[in-house]
Coordinates of C-alpha atoms in Angstrom, one line a residue:
X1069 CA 0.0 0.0 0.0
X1070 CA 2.9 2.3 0.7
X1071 CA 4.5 4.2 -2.3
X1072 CA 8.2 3.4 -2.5
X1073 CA 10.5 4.3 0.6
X1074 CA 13.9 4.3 -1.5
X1075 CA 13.4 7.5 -3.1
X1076 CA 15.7 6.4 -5.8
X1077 CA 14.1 9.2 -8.4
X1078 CA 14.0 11.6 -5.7
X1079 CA 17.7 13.3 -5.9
X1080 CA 20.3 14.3 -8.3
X1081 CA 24.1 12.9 -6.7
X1082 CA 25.4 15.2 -9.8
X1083 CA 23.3 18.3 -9.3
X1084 CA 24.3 18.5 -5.4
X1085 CA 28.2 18.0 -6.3
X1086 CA 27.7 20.7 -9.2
X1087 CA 26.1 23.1 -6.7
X1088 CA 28.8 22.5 -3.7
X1089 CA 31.9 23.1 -6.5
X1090 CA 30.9 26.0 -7.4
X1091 CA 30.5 27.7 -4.3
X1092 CA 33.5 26.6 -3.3
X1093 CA 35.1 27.9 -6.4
X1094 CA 33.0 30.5 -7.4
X1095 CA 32.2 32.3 -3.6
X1096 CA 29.7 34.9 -5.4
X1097 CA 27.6 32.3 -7.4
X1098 CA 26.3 32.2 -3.3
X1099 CA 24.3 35.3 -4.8
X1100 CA 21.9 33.4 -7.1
X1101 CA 20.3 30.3 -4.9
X1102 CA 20.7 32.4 -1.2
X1103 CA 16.6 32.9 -1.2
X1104 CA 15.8 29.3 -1.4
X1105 CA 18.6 26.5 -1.2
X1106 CA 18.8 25.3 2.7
X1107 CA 20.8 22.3 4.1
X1108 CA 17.9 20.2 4.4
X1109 CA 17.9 20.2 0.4
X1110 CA 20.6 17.8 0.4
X1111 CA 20.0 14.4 0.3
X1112 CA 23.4 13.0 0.6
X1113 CA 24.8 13.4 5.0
X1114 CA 28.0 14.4 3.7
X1115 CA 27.1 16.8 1.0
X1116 CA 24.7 18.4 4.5
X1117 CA 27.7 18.6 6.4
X1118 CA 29.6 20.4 3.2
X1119 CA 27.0 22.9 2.8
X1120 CA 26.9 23.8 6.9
X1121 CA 30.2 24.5 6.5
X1122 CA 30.0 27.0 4.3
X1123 CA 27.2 28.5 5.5
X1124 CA 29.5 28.7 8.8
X1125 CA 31.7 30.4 6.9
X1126 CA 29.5 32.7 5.0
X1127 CA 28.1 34.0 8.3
X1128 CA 32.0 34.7 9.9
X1129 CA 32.5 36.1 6.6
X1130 CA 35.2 33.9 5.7
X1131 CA 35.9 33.0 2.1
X1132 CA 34.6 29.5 1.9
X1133 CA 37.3 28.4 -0.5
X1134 CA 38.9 24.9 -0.2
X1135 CA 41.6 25.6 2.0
X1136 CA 38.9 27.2 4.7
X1137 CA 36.1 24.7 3.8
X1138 CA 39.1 21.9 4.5
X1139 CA 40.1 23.4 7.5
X1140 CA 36.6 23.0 9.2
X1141 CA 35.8 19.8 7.8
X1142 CA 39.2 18.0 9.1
X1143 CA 37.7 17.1 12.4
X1144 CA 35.2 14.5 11.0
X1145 CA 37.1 11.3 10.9
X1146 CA 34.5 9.3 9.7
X1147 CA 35.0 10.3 5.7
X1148 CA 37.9 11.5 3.7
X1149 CA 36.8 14.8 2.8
X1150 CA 40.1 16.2 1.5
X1151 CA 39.8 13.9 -1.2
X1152 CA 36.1 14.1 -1.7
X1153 CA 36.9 17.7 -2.4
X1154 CA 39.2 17.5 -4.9
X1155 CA 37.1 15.1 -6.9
X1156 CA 34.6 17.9 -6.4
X1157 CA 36.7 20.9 -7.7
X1158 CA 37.8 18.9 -10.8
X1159 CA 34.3 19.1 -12.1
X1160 CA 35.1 22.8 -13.3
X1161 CA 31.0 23.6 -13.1
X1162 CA 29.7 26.8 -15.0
X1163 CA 28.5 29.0 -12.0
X1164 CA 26.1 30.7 -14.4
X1165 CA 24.1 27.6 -14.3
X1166 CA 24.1 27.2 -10.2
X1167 CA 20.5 28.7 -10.1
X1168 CA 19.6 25.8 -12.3
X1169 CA 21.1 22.9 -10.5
X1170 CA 20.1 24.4 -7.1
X1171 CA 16.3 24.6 -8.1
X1172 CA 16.1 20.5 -9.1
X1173 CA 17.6 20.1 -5.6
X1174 CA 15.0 21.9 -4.1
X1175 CA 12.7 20.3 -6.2
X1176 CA 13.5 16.8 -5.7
X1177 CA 13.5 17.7 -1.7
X1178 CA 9.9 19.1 -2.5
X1179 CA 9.3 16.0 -3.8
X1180 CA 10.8 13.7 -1.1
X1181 CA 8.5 15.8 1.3
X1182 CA 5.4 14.9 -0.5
X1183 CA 6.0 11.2 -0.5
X1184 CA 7.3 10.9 3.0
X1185 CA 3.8 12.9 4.2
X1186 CA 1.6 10.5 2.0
X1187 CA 3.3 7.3 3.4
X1188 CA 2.7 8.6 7.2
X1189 CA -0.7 9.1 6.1
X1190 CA -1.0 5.7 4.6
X1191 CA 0.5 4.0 7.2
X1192 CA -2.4 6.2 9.7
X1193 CA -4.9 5.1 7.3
X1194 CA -4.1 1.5 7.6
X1195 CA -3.5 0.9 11.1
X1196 CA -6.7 2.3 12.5
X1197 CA -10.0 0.9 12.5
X1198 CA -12.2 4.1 13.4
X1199 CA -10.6 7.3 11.7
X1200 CA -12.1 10.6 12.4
X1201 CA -12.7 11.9 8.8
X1202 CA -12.6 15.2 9.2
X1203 CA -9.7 15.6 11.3
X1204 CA -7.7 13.6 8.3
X1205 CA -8.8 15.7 6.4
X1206 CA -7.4 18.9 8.1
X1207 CA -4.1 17.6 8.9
X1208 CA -3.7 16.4 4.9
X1209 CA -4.0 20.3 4.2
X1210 CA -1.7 21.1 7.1
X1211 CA 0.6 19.1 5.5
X1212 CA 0.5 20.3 2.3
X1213 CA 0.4 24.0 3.4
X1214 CA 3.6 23.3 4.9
X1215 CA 5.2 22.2 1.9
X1216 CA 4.0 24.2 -0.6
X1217 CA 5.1 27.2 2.0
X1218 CA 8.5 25.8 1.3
X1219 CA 8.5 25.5 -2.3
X1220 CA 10.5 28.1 -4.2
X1221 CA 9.2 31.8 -5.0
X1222 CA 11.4 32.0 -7.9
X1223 CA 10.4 36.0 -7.7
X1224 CA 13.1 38.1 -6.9
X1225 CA 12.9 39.3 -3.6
X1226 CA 15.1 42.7 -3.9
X1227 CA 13.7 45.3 -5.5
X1228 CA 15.6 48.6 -6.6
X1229 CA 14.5 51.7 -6.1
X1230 CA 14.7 52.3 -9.8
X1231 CA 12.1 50.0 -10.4
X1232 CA 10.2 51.8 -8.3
X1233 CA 10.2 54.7 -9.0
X1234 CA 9.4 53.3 -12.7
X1235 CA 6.2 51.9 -11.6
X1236 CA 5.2 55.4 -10.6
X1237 CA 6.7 57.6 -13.4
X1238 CA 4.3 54.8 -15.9
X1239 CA 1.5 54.3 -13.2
X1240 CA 1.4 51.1 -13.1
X1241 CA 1.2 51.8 -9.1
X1242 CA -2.1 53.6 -9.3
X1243 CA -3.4 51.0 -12.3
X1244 CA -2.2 47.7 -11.2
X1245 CA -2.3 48.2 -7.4
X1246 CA -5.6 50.3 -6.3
X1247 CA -9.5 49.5 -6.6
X1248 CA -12.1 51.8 -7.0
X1249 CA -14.7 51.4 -3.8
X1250 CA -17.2 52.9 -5.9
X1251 CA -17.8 55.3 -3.2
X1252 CA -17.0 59.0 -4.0
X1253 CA -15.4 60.4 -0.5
X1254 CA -14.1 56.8 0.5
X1255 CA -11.9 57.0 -2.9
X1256 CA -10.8 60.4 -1.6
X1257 CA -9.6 59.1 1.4
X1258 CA -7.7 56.0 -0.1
X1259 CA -6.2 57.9 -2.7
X1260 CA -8.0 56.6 -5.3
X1261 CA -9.4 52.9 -3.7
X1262 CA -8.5 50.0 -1.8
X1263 CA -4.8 48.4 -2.3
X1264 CA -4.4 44.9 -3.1
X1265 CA -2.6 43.0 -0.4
X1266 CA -4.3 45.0 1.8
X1267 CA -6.2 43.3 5.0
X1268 CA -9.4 45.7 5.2
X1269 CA -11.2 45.5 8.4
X1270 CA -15.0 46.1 8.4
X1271 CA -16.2 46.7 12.3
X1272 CA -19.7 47.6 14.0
X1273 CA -22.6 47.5 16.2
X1274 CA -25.1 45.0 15.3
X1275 CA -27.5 45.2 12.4
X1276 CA -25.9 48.6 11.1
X1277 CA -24.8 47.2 7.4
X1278 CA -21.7 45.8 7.8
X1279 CA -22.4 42.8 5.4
X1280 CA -24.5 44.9 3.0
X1281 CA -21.7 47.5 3.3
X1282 CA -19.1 44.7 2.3
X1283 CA -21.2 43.3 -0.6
X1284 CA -21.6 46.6 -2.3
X1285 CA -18.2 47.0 -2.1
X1286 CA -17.5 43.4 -3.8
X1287 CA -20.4 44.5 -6.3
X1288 CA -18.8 47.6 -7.0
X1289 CA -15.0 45.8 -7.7
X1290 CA -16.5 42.9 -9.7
X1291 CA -18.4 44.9 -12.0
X1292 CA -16.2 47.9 -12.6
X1293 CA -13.4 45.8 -13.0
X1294 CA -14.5 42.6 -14.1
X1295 CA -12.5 40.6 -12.0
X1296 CA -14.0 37.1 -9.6
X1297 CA -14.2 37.7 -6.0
X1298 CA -14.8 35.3 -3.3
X1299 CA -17.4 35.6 -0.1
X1300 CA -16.5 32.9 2.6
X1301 CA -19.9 33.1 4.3
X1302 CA -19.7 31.7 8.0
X1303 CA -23.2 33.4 9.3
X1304 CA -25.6 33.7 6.1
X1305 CA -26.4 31.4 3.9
X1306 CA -25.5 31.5 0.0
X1307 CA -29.5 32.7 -0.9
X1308 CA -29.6 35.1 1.5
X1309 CA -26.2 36.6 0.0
X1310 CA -28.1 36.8 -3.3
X1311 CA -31.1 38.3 -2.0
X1312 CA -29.0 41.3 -0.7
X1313 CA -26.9 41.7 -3.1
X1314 CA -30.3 41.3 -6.1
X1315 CA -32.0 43.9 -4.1
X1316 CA -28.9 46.4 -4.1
X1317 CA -28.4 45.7 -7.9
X1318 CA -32.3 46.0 -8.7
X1319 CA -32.9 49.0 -6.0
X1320 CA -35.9 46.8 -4.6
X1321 CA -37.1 46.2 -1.4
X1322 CA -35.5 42.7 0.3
X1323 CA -39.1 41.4 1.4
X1324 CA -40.6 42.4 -2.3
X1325 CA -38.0 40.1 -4.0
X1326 CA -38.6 37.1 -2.1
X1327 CA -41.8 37.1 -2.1
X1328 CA -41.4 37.6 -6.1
X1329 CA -39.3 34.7 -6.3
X1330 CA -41.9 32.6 -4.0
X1331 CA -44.4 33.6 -6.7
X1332 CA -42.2 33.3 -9.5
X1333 CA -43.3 36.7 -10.5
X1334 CA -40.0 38.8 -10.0
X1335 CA -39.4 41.2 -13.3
X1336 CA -35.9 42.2 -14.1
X1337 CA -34.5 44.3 -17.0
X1338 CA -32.9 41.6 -19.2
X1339 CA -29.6 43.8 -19.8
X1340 CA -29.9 44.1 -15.9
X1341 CA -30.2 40.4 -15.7
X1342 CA -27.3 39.3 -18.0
X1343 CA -25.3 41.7 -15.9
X1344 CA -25.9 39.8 -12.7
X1345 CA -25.7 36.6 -14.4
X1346 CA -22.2 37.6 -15.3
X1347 CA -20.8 38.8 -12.3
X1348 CA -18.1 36.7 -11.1
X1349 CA -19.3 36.2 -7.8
X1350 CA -18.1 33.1 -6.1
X1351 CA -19.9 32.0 -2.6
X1352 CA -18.6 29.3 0.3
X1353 CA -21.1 28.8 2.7
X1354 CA -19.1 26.6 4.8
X1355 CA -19.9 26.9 8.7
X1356 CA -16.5 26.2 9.5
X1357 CA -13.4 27.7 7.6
X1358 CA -9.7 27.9 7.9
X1359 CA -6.9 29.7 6.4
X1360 CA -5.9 26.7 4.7
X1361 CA -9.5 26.3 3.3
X1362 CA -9.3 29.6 2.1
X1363 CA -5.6 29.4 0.5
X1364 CA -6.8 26.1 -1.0
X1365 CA -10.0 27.7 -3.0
X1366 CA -8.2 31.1 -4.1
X1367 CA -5.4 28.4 -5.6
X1368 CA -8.2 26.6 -7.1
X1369 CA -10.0 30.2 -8.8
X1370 CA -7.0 31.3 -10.0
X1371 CA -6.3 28.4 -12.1
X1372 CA -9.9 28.2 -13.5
X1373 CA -10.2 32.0 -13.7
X1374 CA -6.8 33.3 -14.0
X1375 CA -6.7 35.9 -11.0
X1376 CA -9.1 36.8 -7.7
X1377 CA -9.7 40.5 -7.3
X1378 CA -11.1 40.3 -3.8
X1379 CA -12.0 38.3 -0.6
X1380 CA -14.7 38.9 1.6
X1381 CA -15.1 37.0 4.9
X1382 CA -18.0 37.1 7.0
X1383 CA -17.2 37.2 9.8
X1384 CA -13.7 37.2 11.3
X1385 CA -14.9 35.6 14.9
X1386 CA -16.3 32.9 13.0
X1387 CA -13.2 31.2 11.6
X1388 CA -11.5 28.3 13.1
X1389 CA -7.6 28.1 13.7
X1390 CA -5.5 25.8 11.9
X1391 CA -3.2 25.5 14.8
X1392 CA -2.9 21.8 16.3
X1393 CA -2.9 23.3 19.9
X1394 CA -6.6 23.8 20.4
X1395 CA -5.2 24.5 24.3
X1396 CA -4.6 27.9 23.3
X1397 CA -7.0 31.0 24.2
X1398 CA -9.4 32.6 21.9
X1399 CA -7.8 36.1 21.5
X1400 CA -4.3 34.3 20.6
X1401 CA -6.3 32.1 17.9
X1402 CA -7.6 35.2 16.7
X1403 CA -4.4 36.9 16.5
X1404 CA -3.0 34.3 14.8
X1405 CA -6.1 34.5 12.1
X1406 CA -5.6 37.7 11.6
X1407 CA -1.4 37.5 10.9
X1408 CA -2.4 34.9 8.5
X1409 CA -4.6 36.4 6.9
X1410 CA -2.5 39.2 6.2
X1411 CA 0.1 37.1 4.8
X1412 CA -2.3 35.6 2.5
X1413 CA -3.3 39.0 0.9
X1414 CA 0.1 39.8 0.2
X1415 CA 1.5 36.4 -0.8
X1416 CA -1.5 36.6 -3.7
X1417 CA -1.5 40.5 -4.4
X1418 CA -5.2 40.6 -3.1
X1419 CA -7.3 43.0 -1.0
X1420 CA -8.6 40.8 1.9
X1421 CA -11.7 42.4 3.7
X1422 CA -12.9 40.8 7.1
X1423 CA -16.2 41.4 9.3
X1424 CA -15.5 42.0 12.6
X1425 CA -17.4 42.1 15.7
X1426 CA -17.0 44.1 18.5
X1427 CA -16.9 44.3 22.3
X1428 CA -19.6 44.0 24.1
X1429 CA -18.4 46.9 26.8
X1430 CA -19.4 49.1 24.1
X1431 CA -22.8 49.2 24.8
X1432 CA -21.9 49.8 28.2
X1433 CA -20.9 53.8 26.9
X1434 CA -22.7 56.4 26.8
X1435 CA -20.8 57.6 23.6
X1436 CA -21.1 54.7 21.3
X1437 CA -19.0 55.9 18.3
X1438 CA -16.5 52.3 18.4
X1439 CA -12.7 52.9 18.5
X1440 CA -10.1 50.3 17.2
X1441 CA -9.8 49.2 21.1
X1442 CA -13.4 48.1 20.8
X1443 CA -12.8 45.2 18.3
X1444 CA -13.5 41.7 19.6
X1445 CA -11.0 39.8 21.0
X1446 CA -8.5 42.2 19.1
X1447 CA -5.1 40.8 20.1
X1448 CA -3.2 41.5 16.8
X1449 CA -6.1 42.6 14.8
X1450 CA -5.0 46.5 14.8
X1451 CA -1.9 46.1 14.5
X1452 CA -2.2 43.4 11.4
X1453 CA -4.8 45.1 9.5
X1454 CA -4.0 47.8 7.0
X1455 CA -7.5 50.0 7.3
X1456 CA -9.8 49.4 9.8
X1457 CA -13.6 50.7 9.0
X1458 CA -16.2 51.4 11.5
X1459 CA -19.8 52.2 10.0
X1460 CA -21.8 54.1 12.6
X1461 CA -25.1 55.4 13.0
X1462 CA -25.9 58.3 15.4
X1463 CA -28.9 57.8 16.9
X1464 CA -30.2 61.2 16.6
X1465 CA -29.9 60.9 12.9
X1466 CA -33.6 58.5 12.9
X1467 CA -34.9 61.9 12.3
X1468 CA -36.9 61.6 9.1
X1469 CA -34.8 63.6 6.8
X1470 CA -31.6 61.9 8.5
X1471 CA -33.0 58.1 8.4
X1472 CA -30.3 57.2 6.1
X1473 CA -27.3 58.8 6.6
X1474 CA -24.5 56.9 8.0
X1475 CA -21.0 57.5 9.2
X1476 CA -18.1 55.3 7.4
X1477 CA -15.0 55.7 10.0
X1478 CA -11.6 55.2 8.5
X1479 CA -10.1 54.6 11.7
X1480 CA -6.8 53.3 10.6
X1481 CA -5.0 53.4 7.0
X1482 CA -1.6 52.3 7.2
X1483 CA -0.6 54.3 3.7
X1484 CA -2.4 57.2 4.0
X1485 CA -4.9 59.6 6.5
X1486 CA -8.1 58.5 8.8
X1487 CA -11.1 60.3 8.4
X1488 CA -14.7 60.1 8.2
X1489 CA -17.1 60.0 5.0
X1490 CA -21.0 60.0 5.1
X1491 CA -23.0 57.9 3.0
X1492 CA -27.0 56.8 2.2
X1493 CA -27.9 53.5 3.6
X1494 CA -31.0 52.1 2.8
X1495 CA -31.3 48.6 4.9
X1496 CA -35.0 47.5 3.2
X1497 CA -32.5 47.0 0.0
X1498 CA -28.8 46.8 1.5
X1499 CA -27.9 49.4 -0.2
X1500 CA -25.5 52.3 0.4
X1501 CA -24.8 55.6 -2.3
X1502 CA -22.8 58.6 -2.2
X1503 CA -24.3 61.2 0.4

């Protein structure tokens, strides 16, 4: 049942004795494989020990050439290194192609990973009578988190300032990096929308539109920009997403609609209708989600659609951690969400907006205008998140010529000024305009 143990296809003997010679003859060739190649690469004990070595050195910064490379290794008695060396040397490798060798040696420890998990999971499999499913299930995508974590981002990590300053001189900055909100003043604010990479987080009392708020947003970014975005639904179900989200597009009353649909009598536009039909809107309703849930079905849009524009997740409280230590207390699984999902936005370039809850001691206040402190079980949430938004209602504004405005509180924006915008909300239709 178990796939082979002898890894036989899984290394290259040549391509680690390629690598080693030319860093011993070629010190700077260092410069094109320090992002990704680590000891545990190497297959072979002795070519580990080689490569420690001059990593030792590297970090004295002492020229690991083969007199000092010798000189350290001298002390192990068990091989003939001085000789091993020299056989090493005499392959006279190109350095230009170190990058090249370096990356199946990675590749093939990639690989040796993958096979090593799947046997312990076999062997789990098979020695167990009753196996808790889901639990299997969660610590297969563990696993291959893990490793695909350690797989190589052959992107170059340095970039110069020239480039840089390129990107702004063409604008690819402002085009390639910011989305519209759709929302006048909030666009003012953000200097021209939302960044991608960004973690966005969406904060208020109960029942004052922070879903709707969020939707309109997605409805906004899919449409102007034609791009798929993803709603990780823990709290409402995937029809009653649609139902808010019809009734903003139509401008019709929540109750109206279903009631239409019940009756099968609901009248749309048909230009209005193709262009719901074609929003890329994708929906997970599952009750219980994870990071690696989420990395796992972004992966799986972008191959079918070729990008995701934006994330929505509702709500922030309601995700599970993918730690094993379940031991640990709620605001540190939180914290770790959060760092995670920060990480995620900028590993795949995309705006990541979470619902938060907050604090119950707010209601406590007299003055219930929310403040970052007020976020529920916060721990790292402030300090992770790149704009934190707080839509407020003050309650003096249920006057009948103030019944809809709302307050949108930037109260953080790690690249640019807080403020405060005002905008129409009409709940009946979860909809929110320009004031």
């Amino acid at each position: 049942m178990l796939l082979t143990g002898n890894y036989k296809k899984f290394y290259s003997l040549e391509c680690e004795q390629i690598v080693l010679a030319c860093l011993i003859l070629y010190n700077y060739s260092w410069n094109d494989i320090y992002n990704f190649l680590i000891i545990e690469d190497f297959y072979f004990k002795n070519h580990k020990i080689i490569f420690s070595i001059i990593l030792e050195l590297l970090n004295s910064n002492i020229d690991f050439d083969m007199n000092h490379v010798y000189n350290k290794l001298k002390y192990y008695k068990n091989f003939d290194f001085l000789n091993y060396l020299n056989f090493l040397i005499q392959k006279l490798p190109n350095p230009s192609n170190i990058s090249f060798y370096a990356c199946i040696i990675h590749n093939m420890f990639i690989l040796r990973n993958i096979i090593f998990t799947i046997n312990g999971f076999l062997l789990n499999i098979s020695s167990k009578e009753d196996l808790n499913l889901s639990l299997l299930l969660n610590e297969i995508e563990l696993n291959i988190f893990n490793i695909n974590k350690n797989h190589i981002n052959k992107k170059n990590e340095l970039i110069t300032i020239e480039n840089v300053i390129n990107n702004y001189m063409n604008n690819n900055i402002i085009e390639n990096d910011v989305l519209s909100t759709g929302f006048r003043d909030l666009d003012l604010i953000f200097n021209g929308g939302i960044n991608r990479g960004d973690l966005i987080i969406i904060a208020g009392r109960p029942s004052i539109g922070k879903t709707s708020f969020s939707l309109n947003l997605i409805q906004n970014i899919s449409n102007f920009y034609n791009i798929p975005s993803i709603i990780f639904s823990m709290e409402m179900s995937a029809n009653q997403l649609f139902i808010k989200i019809l009734s903003s597009i139509i401008d019709k009353d929540k109750n109206v609609i279903v009631n239409d649909l019940l009756k099968k009598n609901l009248n749309i536009d048909n230009i209005l209708f193709n262009k719901i039909c074609s929003m890329k809107i994708f929906i997970d309703e599952s009750p219980n989600i994870n990071i690696l849930k989420i990395y796992s079905k972004c992966k799986s849009i972008i191959r079918e659609q070729g990008e995701v524009g934006l994330i929505l997740i509702d709500y922030l409280q309601l995700m599970s951690s993918f730690s094993i230590n379940h031991s640990q207390n709620r605001v540190f699984e939180i914290s770790e969400i959060s760092r995670s999902l920060k990480c995620l936005a900028k590993e795949l370039n995309i705006p990541i907006i979470a619902i938060s809850q907050l604090n119950r001691n707010l209601e406590l206040r007299n003055n219930k205008r929310p403040l970052i402190s007020d976020l529920r079980e916060s721990g790292s949430i402030e300090q992770d998140a790149d704009v934190i938004i707080f839509i407020y209602k003050e309650e003096n504004h249920n006057s009948i010529e103030n019944k809809e405005k709302i307050e949108i509180i930037v109260g953080k924006h790690r690249n640019g000024p807080v403020g405060k915008i005002f905008l129409n909300f009409y709940n009946s239709k979860s909809r929110f305009t320009d004031f």
